[in-house]
Amino acid sequence: MHIKDLFNLKGKVIVVTGGSGLYGKCLVEGMAEAGGTVITTSRNLQSAEKTAALFQSRGLDVQPMELDQADPGSVKQFAADLKEKYKRLDVFVNNAVSRPMKGYNGPLEQFAESMRVNATGMVDLLRTMIESIIASGGGSVISISSMMGMKGPDLSNYEGTDMGDLPPDYFFHNAGLINLSRYLAKIHAGKNIRFNCISPGGLFNHQPQAFLDNYCKKVPLGRMANNDDIKGLAVLLASDAGAYINGENILMDGGLNA
Ligand SMILES: NC(=O)c1ccc[n+]([C@@H]2O[C@H](COP(=O)([O-])OP(=O)(O)OC[C@H]3O[C@@H](n4cnc5c(N)ncnc54)[C@H](O)[C@@H]3O)[C@@H](O)[C@H]2O)c1
């Protein structure tokens, strides 16, 4: 197959959760620019509609749908609506995250709330989307974890800021997601479905200057991730160009953890 065809997502139906978030918007953009029909989801339909409109105005095929992954009723309804409207699912980008826990000593209720969305709800949604992909003949599941799911924190990055009280839930569920993805690759062997993780480093989002200085001087490329950085990798894993990549976790951190 020609290399341009290998990376082409034309004809593919792709769901991106948390598509209105920071990395979510980049993922929606990349998948749509590669030719896919991208369904961007939010808990709040207006938020998804706003994101979709942004990309539709550039001629990209981005469609909004409502989904709360922590609500089993919402997950079930979403899968039914998706089937009715689009008939198939080729790619699921598991990107949504909730961050209710504020710091190491945050109440356990915050930890439980995080697990409700980032663990229990996510597994419910993953199983549902996997069923849809398998019923469509196969495809790709891309989970967005974090370098913080692979390493302990480097607290020196937060010197001179008030950002250093990191919550335990984020490290716990992101690490779990990486191995969950490998598990799924083995469990669904023989069904033409691939499971991979991307573990990004920090995305530039106007963080305090002290943090940017601390962080960027450790990155061999000298900067945080920008809005384009995740797009190519995500399209690779979604497309036929990545057809033999399965059960993998790819660190995308500019060399920070090299
Ligand atoms: N931003 C970064 O610097 C960074 C770095 C490394 C990894 N990541 C990873 O990237 C992914 C996205 O993170 P982000 O920073 O873009 O987050 P974000 O907070 O900007 O976006 C997350 C989205 O998930 C949605 N969401 C929350 N609860 C939900 C629920 N119950 N159901 C459906 N959607 C829900 C939110 O509304 C939001 O739109 C996460 O997996 C995160 O671990 C982010």
mmCIF file with all atom_site columns, C-alpha atoms in Angstrom, residues 68-150:
data_model
loop_
_atom_site.group_PDB
_atom_site.id
_atom_site.type_symbol
_atom_site.label_atom_id
_atom_site.label_alt_id
_atom_site.label_comp_id
_atom_site.label_asym_id
_atom_site.label_entity_id
_atom_site.label_seq_id
_atom_site.pdbx_PDB_ins_code
_atom_site.Cartn_x
_atom_site.Cartn_y
_atom_site.Cartn_z
_atom_site.occupancy
_atom_site.B_iso_or_equiv
_atom_site.pdbx_formal_charge
_atom_site.auth_seq_id
_atom_site.auth_comp_id
_atom_site.auth_asym_id
_atom_site.auth_atom_id
_atom_site.pdbx_PDB_model_num
ATOM 1  C CA . ASP A 1 68  ? -20.411 10.540 30.685 1.00 0.00 ? 68  ASP A CA 1
ATOM 2  C CA . GLN A 1 69  ? -18.132 7.537  31.047 1.00 0.00 ? 69  GLN A CA 1
ATOM 3  C CA . ALA A 1 70  ? -18.869 7.308  34.782 1.00 0.00 ? 70  ALA A CA 1
ATOM 4  C CA . ASP A 1 71  ? -22.579 6.743  34.119 1.00 0.00 ? 71  ASP A CA 1
ATOM 5  C CA . PRO A 1 72  ? -23.366 3.214  32.834 1.00 0.00 ? 72  PRO A CA 1
ATOM 6  C CA . GLY A 1 73  ? -26.682 4.463  31.423 1.00 0.00 ? 73  GLY A CA 1
ATOM 7  C CA . SER A 1 74  ? -24.887 7.156  29.414 1.00 0.00 ? 74  SER A CA 1
ATOM 8  C CA . VAL A 1 75  ? -22.334 4.617  28.101 1.00 0.00 ? 75  VAL A CA 1
ATOM 9  C CA . LYS A 1 76  ? -25.110 2.259  26.980 1.00 0.00 ? 76  LYS A CA 1
ATOM 10 C CA . GLN A 1 77  ? -27.090 5.062  25.326 1.00 0.00 ? 77  GLN A CA 1
ATOM 11 C CA . PHE A 1 78  ? -23.961 6.391  23.611 1.00 0.00 ? 78  PHE A CA 1
ATOM 12 C CA . ALA A 1 79  ? -23.152 2.973  22.118 1.00 0.00 ? 79  ALA A CA 1
ATOM 13 C CA . ALA A 1 80  ? -26.737 2.590  20.871 1.00 0.00 ? 80  ALA A CA 1
ATOM 14 C CA . ASP A 1 81  ? -26.800 6.113  19.339 1.00 0.00 ? 81  ASP A CA 1
ATOM 15 C CA . LEU A 1 82  ? -23.395 5.557  17.751 1.00 0.00 ? 82  LEU A CA 1
ATOM 16 C CA . LYS A 1 83  ? -24.575 2.316  16.145 1.00 0.00 ? 83  LYS A CA 1
ATOM 17 C CA . GLU A 1 84  ? -27.752 3.922  14.877 1.00 0.00 ? 84  GLU A CA 1
ATOM 18 C CA . LYS A 1 85  ? -26.037 7.008  13.421 1.00 0.00 ? 85  LYS A CA 1
ATOM 19 C CA . TYR A 1 86  ? -22.716 5.655  12.156 1.00 0.00 ? 86  TYR A CA 1
ATOM 20 C CA . LYS A 1 87  ? -23.325 1.862  11.861 1.00 0.00 ? 87  LYS A CA 1
ATOM 21 C CA . ARG A 1 88  ? -19.706 1.086  12.759 1.00 0.00 ? 88  ARG A CA 1
ATOM 22 C CA . LEU A 1 89  ? -16.697 1.975  14.904 1.00 0.00 ? 89  LEU A CA 1
ATOM 23 C CA . ASP A 1 90  ? -13.089 1.643  13.750 1.00 0.00 ? 90  ASP A CA 1
ATOM 24 C CA . VAL A 1 91  ? -11.036 3.555  16.310 1.00 0.00 ? 91  VAL A CA 1
ATOM 25 C CA . PHE A 1 92  ? -11.580 4.434  19.959 1.00 0.00 ? 92  PHE A CA 1
ATOM 26 C CA . VAL A 1 93  ? -9.336  7.077  21.536 1.00 0.00 ? 93  VAL A CA 1
ATOM 27 C CA . ASN A 1 94  ? -9.617  6.647  25.306 1.00 0.00 ? 94  ASN A CA 1
ATOM 28 C CA . ASN A 1 95  ? -8.536  10.114 26.402 1.00 0.00 ? 95  ASN A CA 1
ATOM 29 C CA . ALA A 1 96  ? -10.996 11.545 28.977 1.00 0.00 ? 96  ALA A CA 1
ATOM 30 C CA . VAL A 1 97  ? -9.714  12.090 32.472 1.00 0.00 ? 97  VAL A CA 1
ATOM 31 C CA . SER A 1 98  ? -11.236 13.488 35.635 1.00 0.00 ? 98  SER A CA 1
ATOM 32 C CA . ARG A 1 99  ? -8.962  15.051 38.238 1.00 0.00 ? 99  ARG A CA 1
ATOM 33 C CA . PRO A 1 100 ? -11.044 15.484 41.403 1.00 0.00 ? 100 PRO A CA 1
ATOM 34 C CA . MET A 1 101 ? -8.200  14.737 43.822 1.00 0.00 ? 101 MET A CA 1
ATOM 35 C CA . LYS A 1 102 ? -6.255  17.741 45.043 1.00 0.00 ? 102 LYS A CA 1
ATOM 36 C CA . GLY A 1 103 ? -2.954  16.702 46.575 1.00 0.00 ? 103 GLY A CA 1
ATOM 37 C CA . TYR A 1 104 ? -1.472  13.815 48.553 1.00 0.00 ? 104 TYR A CA 1
ATOM 38 C CA . ASN A 1 105 ? -3.799  14.271 51.529 1.00 0.00 ? 105 ASN A CA 1
ATOM 39 C CA . GLY A 1 106 ? -6.979  14.826 49.512 1.00 0.00 ? 106 GLY A CA 1
ATOM 40 C CA . PRO A 1 107 ? -9.979  13.068 51.108 1.00 0.00 ? 107 PRO A CA 1
ATOM 41 C CA . LEU A 1 108 ? -10.489 9.441  50.107 1.00 0.00 ? 108 LEU A CA 1
ATOM 42 C CA . GLU A 1 109 ? -13.864 10.455 48.656 1.00 0.00 ? 109 GLU A CA 1
ATOM 43 C CA . GLN A 1 110 ? -11.879 12.342 45.990 1.00 0.00 ? 110 GLN A CA 1
ATOM 44 C CA . PHE A 1 111 ? -9.806  9.232  45.285 1.00 0.00 ? 111 PHE A CA 1
ATOM 45 C CA . ALA A 1 112 ? -13.001 7.164  45.007 1.00 0.00 ? 112 ALA A CA 1
ATOM 46 C CA . GLU A 1 113 ? -14.534 9.755  42.658 1.00 0.00 ? 113 GLU A CA 1
ATOM 47 C CA . SER A 1 114 ? -11.415 9.598  40.494 1.00 0.00 ? 114 SER A CA 1
ATOM 48 C CA . MET A 1 115 ? -11.653 5.797  40.315 1.00 0.00 ? 115 MET A CA 1
ATOM 49 C CA . ARG A 1 116 ? -15.363 6.022  39.470 1.00 0.00 ? 116 ARG A CA 1
ATOM 50 C CA . VAL A 1 117 ? -14.470 7.914  36.278 1.00 0.00 ? 117 VAL A CA 1
ATOM 51 C CA . ASN A 1 118 ? -10.882 6.928  35.488 1.00 0.00 ? 118 ASN A CA 1
ATOM 52 C CA . ALA A 1 119 ? -11.044 3.248  36.423 1.00 0.00 ? 119 ALA A CA 1
ATOM 53 C CA . THR A 1 120 ? -14.568 1.783  36.752 1.00 0.00 ? 120 THR A CA 1
ATOM 54 C CA . GLY A 1 121 ? -16.266 4.032  34.196 1.00 0.00 ? 121 GLY A CA 1
ATOM 55 C CA . MET A 1 122 ? -13.342 3.765  31.823 1.00 0.00 ? 122 MET A CA 1
ATOM 56 C CA . VAL A 1 123 ? -13.425 -0.052 31.879 1.00 0.00 ? 123 VAL A CA 1
ATOM 57 C CA . ASP A 1 124 ? -17.178 0.003  31.238 1.00 0.00 ? 124 ASP A CA 1
ATOM 58 C CA . LEU A 1 125 ? -16.681 2.308  28.243 1.00 0.00 ? 125 LEU A CA 1
ATOM 59 C CA . LEU A 1 126 ? -13.652 0.386  26.969 1.00 0.00 ? 126 LEU A CA 1
ATOM 60 C CA . ARG A 1 127 ? -15.556 -2.912 26.994 1.00 0.00 ? 127 ARG A CA 1
ATOM 61 C CA . THR A 1 128 ? -18.491 -1.295 25.213 1.00 0.00 ? 128 THR A CA 1
ATOM 62 C CA . MET A 1 129 ? -16.340 0.364  22.522 1.00 0.00 ? 129 MET A CA 1
ATOM 63 C CA . ILE A 1 130 ? -14.307 -2.825 22.027 1.00 0.00 ? 130 ILE A CA 1
ATOM 64 C CA . GLU A 1 131 ? -17.538 -4.738 21.372 1.00 0.00 ? 131 GLU A CA 1
ATOM 65 C CA . SER A 1 132 ? -18.524 -2.141 18.742 1.00 0.00 ? 132 SER A CA 1
ATOM 66 C CA . ILE A 1 133 ? -15.102 -2.304 17.039 1.00 0.00 ? 133 ILE A CA 1
ATOM 67 C CA . ILE A 1 134 ? -15.081 -6.113 16.966 1.00 0.00 ? 134 ILE A CA 1
ATOM 68 C CA . ALA A 1 135 ? -18.639 -6.111 15.569 1.00 0.00 ? 135 ALA A CA 1
ATOM 69 C CA . SER A 1 136 ? -17.342 -3.793 12.790 1.00 0.00 ? 136 SER A CA 1
ATOM 70 C CA . GLY A 1 137 ? -14.635 -6.273 11.804 1.00 0.00 ? 137 GLY A CA 1
ATOM 71 C CA . GLY A 1 138 ? -11.752 -4.892 13.884 1.00 0.00 ? 138 GLY A CA 1
ATOM 72 C CA . GLY A 1 139 ? -9.793  -1.703 14.479 1.00 0.00 ? 139 GLY A CA 1
ATOM 73 C CA . SER A 1 140 ? -7.668  0.154  16.980 1.00 0.00 ? 140 SER A CA 1
ATOM 74 C CA . VAL A 1 141 ? -7.960  1.323  20.590 1.00 0.00 ? 141 VAL A CA 1
ATOM 75 C CA . ILE A 1 142 ? -5.581  4.090  21.653 1.00 0.00 ? 142 ILE A CA 1
ATOM 76 C CA . SER A 1 143 ? -5.411  4.934  25.343 1.00 0.00 ? 143 SER A CA 1
ATOM 77 C CA . ILE A 1 144 ? -3.842  8.179  26.478 1.00 0.00 ? 144 ILE A CA 1
ATOM 78 C CA . SER A 1 145 ? -1.884  7.556  29.660 1.00 0.00 ? 145 SER A CA 1
ATOM 79 C CA . SER A 1 146 ? 0.994   9.775  30.855 1.00 0.00 ? 146 SER A CA 1
ATOM 80 C CA . MET A 1 147 ? 4.705   9.683  31.526 1.00 0.00 ? 147 MET A CA 1
ATOM 81 C CA . MET A 1 148 ? 3.415   9.967  35.109 1.00 0.00 ? 148 MET A CA 1
ATOM 82 C CA . GLY A 1 149 ? 2.015   6.460  34.680 1.00 0.00 ? 149 GLY A CA 1
ATOM 83 C CA . MET A 1 150 ? 5.572   5.249  33.996 1.00 0.00 ? 150 MET A CA 1
#
